[in-house]
CSV table of C-alpha atoms and ligand atoms in Angstrom, one decimal:
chain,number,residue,atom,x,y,z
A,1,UNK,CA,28.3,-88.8,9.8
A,2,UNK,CA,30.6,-87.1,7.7
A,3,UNK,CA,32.4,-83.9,8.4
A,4,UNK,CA,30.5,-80.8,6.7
A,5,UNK,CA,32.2,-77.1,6.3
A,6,UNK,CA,30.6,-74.1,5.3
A,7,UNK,CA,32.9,-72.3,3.7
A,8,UNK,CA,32.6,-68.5,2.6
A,9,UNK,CA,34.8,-66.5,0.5
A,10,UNK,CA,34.1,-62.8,-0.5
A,11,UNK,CA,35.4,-61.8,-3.9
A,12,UNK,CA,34.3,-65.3,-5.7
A,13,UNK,CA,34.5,-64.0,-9.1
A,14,UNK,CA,37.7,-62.3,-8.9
A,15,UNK,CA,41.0,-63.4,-9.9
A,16,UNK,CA,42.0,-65.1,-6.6
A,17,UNK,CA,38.1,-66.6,-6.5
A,18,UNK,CA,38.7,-68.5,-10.1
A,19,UNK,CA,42.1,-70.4,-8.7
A,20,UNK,CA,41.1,-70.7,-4.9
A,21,UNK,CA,37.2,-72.4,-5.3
A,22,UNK,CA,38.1,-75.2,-6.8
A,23,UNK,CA,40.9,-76.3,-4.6
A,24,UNK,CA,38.6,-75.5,-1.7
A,25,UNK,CA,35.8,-77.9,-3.8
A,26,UNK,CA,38.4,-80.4,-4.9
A,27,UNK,CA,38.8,-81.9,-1.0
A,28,UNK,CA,43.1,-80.1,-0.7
A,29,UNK,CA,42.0,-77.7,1.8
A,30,UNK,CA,40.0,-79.1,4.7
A,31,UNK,CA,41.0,-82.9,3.3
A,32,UNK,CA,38.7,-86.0,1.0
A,33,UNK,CA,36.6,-86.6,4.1
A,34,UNK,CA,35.1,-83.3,4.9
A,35,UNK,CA,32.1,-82.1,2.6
A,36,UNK,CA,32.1,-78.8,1.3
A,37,UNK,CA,29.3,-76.4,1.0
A,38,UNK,CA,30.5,-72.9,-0.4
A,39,UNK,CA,28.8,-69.4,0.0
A,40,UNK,CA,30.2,-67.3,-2.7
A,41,UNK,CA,29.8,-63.5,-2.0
A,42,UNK,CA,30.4,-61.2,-4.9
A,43,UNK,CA,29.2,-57.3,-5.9
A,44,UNK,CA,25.9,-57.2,-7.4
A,45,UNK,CA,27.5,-56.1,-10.8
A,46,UNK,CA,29.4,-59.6,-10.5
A,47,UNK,CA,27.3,-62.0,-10.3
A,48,UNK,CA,26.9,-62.7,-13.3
A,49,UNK,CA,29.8,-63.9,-13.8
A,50,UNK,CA,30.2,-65.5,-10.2
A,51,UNK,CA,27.2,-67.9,-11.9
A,52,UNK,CA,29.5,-68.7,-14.8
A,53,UNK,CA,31.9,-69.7,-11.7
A,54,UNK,CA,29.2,-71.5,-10.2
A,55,UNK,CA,28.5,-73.6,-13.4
A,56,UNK,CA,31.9,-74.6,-14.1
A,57,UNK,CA,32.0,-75.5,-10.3
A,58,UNK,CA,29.0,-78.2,-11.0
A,59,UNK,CA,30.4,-79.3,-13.8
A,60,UNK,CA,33.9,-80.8,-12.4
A,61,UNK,CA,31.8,-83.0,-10.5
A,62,UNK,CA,33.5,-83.2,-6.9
A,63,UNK,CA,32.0,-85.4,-5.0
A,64,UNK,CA,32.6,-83.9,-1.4
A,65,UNK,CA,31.2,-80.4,-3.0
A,66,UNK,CA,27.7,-80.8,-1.6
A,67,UNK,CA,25.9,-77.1,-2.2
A,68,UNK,CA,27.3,-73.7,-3.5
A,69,UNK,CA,25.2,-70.5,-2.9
A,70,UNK,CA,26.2,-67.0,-5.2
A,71,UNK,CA,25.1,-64.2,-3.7
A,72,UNK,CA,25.6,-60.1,-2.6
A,73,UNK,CA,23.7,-60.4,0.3
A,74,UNK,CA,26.4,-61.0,3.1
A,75,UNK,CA,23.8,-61.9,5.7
A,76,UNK,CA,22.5,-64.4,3.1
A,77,UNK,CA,26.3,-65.4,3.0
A,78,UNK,CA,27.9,-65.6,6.3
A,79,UNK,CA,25.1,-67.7,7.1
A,80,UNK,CA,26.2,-70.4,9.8
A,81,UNK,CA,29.8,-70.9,7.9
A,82,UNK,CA,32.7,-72.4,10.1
A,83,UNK,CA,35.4,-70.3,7.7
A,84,UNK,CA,34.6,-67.1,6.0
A,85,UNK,CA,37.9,-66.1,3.7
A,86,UNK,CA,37.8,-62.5,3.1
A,87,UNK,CA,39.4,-62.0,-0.4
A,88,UNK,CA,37.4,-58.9,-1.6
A,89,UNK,CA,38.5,-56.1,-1.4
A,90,UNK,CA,39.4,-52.6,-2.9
A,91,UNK,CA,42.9,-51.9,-4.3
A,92,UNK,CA,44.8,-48.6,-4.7
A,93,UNK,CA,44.3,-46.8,-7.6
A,94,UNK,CA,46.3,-43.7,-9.4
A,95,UNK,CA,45.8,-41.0,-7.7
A,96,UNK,CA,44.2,-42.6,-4.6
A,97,UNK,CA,44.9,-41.3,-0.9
A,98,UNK,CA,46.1,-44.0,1.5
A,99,UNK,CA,43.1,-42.3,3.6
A,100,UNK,CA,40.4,-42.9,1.3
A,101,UNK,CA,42.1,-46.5,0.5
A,102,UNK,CA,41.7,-47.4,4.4
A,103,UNK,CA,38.3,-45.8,4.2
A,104,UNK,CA,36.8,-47.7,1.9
A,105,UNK,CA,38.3,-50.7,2.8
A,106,UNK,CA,37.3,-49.8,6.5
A,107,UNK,CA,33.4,-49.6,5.4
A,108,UNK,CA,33.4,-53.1,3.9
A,109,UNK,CA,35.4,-55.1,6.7
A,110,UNK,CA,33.4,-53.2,9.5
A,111,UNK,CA,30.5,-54.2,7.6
A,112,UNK,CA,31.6,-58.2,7.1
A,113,UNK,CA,32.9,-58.1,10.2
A,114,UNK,CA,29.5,-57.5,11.9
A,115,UNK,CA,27.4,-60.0,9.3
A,116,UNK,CA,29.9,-62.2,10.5
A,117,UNK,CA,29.3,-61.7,13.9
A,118,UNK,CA,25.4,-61.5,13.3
A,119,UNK,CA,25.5,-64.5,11.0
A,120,UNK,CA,28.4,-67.2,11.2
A,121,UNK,CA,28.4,-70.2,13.1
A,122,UNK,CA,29.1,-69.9,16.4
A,123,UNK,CA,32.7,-71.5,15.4
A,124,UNK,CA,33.6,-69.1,12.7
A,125,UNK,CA,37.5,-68.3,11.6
A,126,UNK,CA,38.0,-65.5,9.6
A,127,UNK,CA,41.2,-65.6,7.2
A,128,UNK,CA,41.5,-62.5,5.4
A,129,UNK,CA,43.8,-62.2,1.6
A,130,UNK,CA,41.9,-58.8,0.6
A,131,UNK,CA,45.0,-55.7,1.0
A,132,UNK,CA,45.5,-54.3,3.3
A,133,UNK,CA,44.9,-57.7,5.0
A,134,UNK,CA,46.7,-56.7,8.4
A,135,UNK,CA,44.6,-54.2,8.5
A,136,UNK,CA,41.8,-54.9,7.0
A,137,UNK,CA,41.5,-57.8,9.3
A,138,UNK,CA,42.0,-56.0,12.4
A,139,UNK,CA,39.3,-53.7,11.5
A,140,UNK,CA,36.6,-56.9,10.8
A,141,UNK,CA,37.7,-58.1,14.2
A,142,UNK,CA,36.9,-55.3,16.1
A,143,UNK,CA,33.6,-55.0,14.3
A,144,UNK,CA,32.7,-58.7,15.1
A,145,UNK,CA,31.4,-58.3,18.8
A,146,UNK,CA,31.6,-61.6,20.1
A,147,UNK,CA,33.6,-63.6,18.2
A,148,UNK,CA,36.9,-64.4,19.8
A,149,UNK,CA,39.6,-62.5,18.7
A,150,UNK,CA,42.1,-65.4,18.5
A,151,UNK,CA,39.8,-66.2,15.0
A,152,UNK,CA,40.9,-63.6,13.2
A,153,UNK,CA,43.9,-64.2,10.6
A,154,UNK,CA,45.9,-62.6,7.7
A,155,UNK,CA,47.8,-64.0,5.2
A,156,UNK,CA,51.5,-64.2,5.3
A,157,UNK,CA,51.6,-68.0,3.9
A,158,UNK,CA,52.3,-66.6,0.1
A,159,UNK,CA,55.2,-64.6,1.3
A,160,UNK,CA,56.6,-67.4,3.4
A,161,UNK,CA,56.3,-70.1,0.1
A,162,UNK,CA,58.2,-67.4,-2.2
A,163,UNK,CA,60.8,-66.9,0.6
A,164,UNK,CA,61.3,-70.9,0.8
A,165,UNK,CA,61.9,-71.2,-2.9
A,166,UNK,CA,64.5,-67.9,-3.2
A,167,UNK,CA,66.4,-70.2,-0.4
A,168,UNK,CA,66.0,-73.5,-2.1
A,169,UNK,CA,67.3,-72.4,-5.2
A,170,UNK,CA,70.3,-70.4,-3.6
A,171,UNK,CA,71.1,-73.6,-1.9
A,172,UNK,CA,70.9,-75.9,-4.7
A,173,UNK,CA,68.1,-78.0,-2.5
A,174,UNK,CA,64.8,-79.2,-2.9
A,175,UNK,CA,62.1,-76.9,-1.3
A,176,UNK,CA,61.0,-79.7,1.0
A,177,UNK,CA,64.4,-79.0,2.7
A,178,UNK,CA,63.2,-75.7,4.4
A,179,UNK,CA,61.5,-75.4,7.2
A,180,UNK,CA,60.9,-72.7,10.1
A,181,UNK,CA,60.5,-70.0,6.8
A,182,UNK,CA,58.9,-67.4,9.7
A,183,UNK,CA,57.5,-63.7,8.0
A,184,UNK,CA,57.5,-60.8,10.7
A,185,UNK,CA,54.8,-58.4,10.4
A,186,UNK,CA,52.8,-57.0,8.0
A,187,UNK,CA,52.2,-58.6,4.9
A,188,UNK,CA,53.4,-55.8,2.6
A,189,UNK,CA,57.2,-54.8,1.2
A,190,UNK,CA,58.4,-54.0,5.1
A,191,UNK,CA,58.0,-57.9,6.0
A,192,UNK,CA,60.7,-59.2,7.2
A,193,UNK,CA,61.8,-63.2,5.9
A,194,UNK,CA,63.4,-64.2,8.8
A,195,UNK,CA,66.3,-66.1,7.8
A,196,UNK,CA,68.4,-66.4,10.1
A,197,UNK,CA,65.5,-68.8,12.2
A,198,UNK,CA,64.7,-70.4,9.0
A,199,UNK,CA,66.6,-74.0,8.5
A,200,UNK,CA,67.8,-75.7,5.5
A,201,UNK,CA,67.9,-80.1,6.6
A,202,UNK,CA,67.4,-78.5,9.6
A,203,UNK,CA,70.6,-76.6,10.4
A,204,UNK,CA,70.5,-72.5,10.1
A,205,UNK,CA,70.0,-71.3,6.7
A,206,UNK,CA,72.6,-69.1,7.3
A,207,UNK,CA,75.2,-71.5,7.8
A,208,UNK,CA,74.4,-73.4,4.6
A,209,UNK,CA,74.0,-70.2,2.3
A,210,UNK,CA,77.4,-68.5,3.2
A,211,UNK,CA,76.3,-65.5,0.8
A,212,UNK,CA,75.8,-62.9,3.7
A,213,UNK,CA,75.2,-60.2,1.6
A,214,UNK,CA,72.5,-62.5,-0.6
A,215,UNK,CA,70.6,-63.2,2.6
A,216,UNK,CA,70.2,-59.6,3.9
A,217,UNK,CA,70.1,-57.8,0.8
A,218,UNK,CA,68.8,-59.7,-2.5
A,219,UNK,CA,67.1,-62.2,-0.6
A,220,UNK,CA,65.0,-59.7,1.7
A,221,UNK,CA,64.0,-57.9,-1.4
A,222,UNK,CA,63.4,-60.3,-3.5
A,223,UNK,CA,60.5,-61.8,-1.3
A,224,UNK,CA,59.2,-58.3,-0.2
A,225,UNK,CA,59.0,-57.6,-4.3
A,226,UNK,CA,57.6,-60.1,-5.4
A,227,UNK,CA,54.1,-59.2,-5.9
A,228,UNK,CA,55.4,-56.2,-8.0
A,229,UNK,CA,57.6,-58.2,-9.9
A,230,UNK,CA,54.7,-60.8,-11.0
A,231,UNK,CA,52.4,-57.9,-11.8
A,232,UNK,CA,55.3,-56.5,-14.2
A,233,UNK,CA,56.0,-60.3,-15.9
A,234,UNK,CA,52.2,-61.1,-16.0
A,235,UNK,CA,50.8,-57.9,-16.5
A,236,UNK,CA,48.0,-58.8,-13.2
A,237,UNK,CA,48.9,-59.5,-9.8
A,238,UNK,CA,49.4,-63.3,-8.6
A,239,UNK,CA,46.3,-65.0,-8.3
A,240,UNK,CA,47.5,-68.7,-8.7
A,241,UNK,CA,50.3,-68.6,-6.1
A,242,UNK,CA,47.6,-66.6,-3.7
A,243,UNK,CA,44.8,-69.2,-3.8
A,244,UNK,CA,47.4,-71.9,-3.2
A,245,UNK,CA,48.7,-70.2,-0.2
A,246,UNK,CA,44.8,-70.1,1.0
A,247,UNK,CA,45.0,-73.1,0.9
A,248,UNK,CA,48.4,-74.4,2.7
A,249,UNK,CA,47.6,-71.4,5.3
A,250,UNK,CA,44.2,-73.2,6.4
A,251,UNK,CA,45.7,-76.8,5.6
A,252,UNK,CA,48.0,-75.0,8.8
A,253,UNK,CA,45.3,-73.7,10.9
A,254,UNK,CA,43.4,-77.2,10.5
A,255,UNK,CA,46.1,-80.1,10.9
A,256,UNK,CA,48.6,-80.4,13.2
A,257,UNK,CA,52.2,-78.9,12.6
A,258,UNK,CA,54.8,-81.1,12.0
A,259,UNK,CA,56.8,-81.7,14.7
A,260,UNK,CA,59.7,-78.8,15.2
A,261,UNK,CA,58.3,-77.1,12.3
A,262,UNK,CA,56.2,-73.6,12.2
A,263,UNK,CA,54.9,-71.3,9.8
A,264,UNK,CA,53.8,-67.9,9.4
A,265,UNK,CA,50.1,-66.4,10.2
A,266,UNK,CA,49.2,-62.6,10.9
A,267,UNK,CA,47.0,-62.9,14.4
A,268,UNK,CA,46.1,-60.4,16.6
A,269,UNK,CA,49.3,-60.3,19.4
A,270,UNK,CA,49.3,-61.0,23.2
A,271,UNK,CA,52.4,-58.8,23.6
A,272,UNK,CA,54.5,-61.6,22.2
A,273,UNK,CA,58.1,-60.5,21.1
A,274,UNK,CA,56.8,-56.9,22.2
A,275,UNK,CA,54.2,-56.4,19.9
A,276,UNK,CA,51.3,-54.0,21.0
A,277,UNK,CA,48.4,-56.6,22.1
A,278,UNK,CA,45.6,-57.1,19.8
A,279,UNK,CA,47.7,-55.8,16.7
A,280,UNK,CA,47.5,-58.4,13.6
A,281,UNK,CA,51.1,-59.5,13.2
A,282,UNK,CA,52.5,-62.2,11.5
A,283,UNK,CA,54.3,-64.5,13.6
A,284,UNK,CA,55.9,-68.0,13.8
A,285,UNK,CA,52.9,-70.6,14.7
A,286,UNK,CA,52.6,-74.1,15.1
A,287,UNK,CA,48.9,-76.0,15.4
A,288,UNK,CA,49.4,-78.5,18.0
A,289,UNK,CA,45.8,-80.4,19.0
A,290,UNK,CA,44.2,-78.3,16.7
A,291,UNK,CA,45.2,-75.3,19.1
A,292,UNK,CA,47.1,-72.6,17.1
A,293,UNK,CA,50.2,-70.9,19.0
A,294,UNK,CA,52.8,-68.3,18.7
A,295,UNK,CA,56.5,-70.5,19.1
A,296,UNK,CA,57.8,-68.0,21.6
A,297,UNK,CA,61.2,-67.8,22.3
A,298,UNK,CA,62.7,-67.4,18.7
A,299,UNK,CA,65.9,-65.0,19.0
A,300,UNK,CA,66.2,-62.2,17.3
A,301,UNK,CA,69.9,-60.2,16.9
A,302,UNK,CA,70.3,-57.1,16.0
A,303,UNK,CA,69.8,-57.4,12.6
A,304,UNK,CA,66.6,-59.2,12.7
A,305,UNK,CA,65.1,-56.6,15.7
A,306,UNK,CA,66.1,-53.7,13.4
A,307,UNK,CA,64.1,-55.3,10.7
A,308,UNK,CA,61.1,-56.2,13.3
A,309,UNK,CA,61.0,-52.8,14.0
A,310,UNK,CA,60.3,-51.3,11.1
A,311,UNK,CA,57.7,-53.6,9.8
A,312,UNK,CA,55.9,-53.3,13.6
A,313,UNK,CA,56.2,-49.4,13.5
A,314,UNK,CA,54.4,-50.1,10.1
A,315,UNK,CA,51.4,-51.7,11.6
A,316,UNK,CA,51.2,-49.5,14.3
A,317,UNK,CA,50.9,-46.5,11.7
A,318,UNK,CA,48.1,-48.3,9.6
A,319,UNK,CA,46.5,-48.9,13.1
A,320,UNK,CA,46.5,-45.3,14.5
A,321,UNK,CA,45.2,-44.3,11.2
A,322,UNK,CA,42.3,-46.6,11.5
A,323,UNK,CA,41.9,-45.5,14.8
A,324,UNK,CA,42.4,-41.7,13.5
A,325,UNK,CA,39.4,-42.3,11.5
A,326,UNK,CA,36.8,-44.4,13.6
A,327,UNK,CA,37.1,-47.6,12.0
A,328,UNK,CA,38.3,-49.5,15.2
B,1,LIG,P1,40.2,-59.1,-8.2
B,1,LIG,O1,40.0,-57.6,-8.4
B,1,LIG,O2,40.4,-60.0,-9.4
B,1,LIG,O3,38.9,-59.7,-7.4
B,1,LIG,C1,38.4,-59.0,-6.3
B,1,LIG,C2,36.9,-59.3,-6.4
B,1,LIG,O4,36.4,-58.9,-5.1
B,1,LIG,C3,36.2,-58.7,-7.5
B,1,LIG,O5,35.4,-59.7,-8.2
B,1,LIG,C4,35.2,-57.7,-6.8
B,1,LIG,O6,33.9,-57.6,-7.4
B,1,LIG,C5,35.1,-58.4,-5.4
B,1,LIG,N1,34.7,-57.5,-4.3
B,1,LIG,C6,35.1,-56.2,-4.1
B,1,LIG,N2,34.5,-55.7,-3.0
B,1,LIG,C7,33.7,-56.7,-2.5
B,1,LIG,C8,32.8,-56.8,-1.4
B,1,LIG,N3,32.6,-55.8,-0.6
B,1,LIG,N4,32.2,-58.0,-1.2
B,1,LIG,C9,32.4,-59.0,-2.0
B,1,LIG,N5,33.2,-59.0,-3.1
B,1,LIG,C10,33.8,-57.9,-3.3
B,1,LIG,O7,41.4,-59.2,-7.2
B,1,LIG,P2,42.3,-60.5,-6.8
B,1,LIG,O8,43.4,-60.6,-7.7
B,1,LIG,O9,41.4,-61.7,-6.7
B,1,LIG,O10,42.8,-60.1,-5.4
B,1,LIG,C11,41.9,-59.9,-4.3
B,1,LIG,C12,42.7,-59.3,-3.1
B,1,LIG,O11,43.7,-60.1,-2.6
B,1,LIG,C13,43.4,-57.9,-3.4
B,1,LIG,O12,43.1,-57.0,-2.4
B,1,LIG,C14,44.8,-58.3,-3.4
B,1,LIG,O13,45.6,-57.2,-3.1
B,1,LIG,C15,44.9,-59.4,-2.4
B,1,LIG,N6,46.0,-60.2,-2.4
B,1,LIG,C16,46.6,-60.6,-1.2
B,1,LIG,C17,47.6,-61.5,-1.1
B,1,LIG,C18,48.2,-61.8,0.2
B,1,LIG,O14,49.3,-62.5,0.2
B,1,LIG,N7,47.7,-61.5,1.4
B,1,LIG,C19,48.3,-62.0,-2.3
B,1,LIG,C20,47.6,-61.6,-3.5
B,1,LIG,C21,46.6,-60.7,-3.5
């Protein structure tokens, strides 16, 4: 028999939805031998046009795309999927308090989190995109009673292709040329592009780029920025670049890391490199047997701890507001 995947993503119809379902459907993210069936959750208000989704869906034909559900109901939803990718989610508007923000984003992931729970198969792995997705994720994991918290995961993957790229180009190489690209942290503008562990044909980046002052200043912002600088070209925040980071970050979780390699994925911390346990951090990971792992032992000077630092004392602030308000 054939692989099969059930496959749920939250926030179908949105932006993210239109780019990311049909690489999921295509065969790029779980491979051409696995079959795909896909659970689509949306808002009631959009699903409407989550069917218009749906029919351009069936019409591209893919032949490992075996059933597609639309629906608002998560417990409909959830229902015995191996992956649920949580990409709905509220964003911050004028005039909004960072309280109510986490508030309403702390009713929805508690509320995932247990349909998950109540709902998935017993295998489920949660990847979460919707912002705060540190967070937000932490929250749906502590809601999920039962479900191993080593399956929880936010999504660092698009920061850690942008920072490959601003590197490439610096160095005058191909992109293929980079490799241990590791974000620290949270996946917001206190991340911290590691570059002095990242390599360029495998020696430090920092010895190939000589431009000191580009790595820890122009560089560091450039990749913590980025998100507002596409939303002030393109007038709407990526949504392309996104769903293809969806996809390389479970193309990481599901095959095997090449060898020496890592890459970056926000899981909940043992107390690796001193951060608070059970805190969703992005760290440098490697999948080897289809086990996923935190590549200990990665040095850190002083520049790169003072950097840690803040982004940690970041997610420890989100977390005691969480906390603060009952959410976890
Ligand atoms: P969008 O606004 O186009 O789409 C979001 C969709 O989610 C909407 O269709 C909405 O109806 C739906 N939704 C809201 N609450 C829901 C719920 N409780 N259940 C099911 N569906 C729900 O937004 P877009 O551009 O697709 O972005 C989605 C999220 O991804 C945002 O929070 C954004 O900040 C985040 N993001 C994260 C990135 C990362 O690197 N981690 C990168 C880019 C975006």
């Amino acid at each position: 028999a054939k692989n099969r995947v059930k496959v749920a993503v939250t926030g179908a119809a949105g932006q993210i939805g239109y780019a990311l379902l049909f690489r999921i459907a295509s065969g790029q993210m779980f491979g051409p031998e696995t079959e795909v069936e896909l659970q689509l959750i949306e808002l009631e208000q959009a699903l409407g046009a989550l069917k218009g989704v749906a029919m351009e869906l069936d019409d591209c034909a893919f032949p490992m795309l075996k059933k597609i559900t639309c629906t608002s109901d998560y417990a409909v939803g959830f229902k015995d999927v191996n992956w649920a990718i949580l990409v709905g989610s509220v964003p911050r508007k004028d005039g909004m308090e960072r309280a109510d923000l986490l508030k309403i984003n702390g009713g929805i992931f508690t509320t995932q989190g247990q349909a998950i729970a109540a709902n998935a198969a017993k295998d489920v792995r949660v990847f979460v995109v919707g912002n705060p997705c540190n967070t937000n994720a932490l929250i749906c994991m502590n809601a999920a009673k039962g479900v191993p918290s080593d399956r929880f995961y936010a999504m660092t993957m698009l920061d850690e292709n942008r920072a490959k790229t601003q590197l490439a180009q610096k160095a005058g190489v191909d992109v293929t040329a980079v490799s241990n690209m590791t974000i620290w942290g949270n996946h917001s503008a206190t991340q911290y592009p590691d570059f002095y562990s990242a390599k360029i044909n495998g020696k430090p980046a920092s010895e190939v780029i000589t431009d000191t002052e580009w790595l820890k200043g122009t560089f560091i912002e450039t990749v913590q920025k980025r998100g507002a600088a596409i939303i002030k070209a393109r007038g709407l925040s990526s949504a392309a670049s996104a769903a293809n980071a969806v996809v390389d970050g479970i193309f990481n979780l599901t095959h095997d890391t090449k060898n020496g390699d890592n890459f970056s994925m926000c899981l909940a911390s043992n107390g690796e490199y001193g951060v608070d346990k059970g805190l969703i951090f992005s760290f440098p990971c490697t999948t080897v047997g289809g086990k996923l792992k935190i590549v200990e032992g990665v040095k850190l000077n002083d520049f790169s701890t003072e950097k840690f630092n803040v982004t940690l004392n970041e997610l420890r602030s989100e977390r005691d507001a969480v906390k603060e308000l009952g959410l976890i």
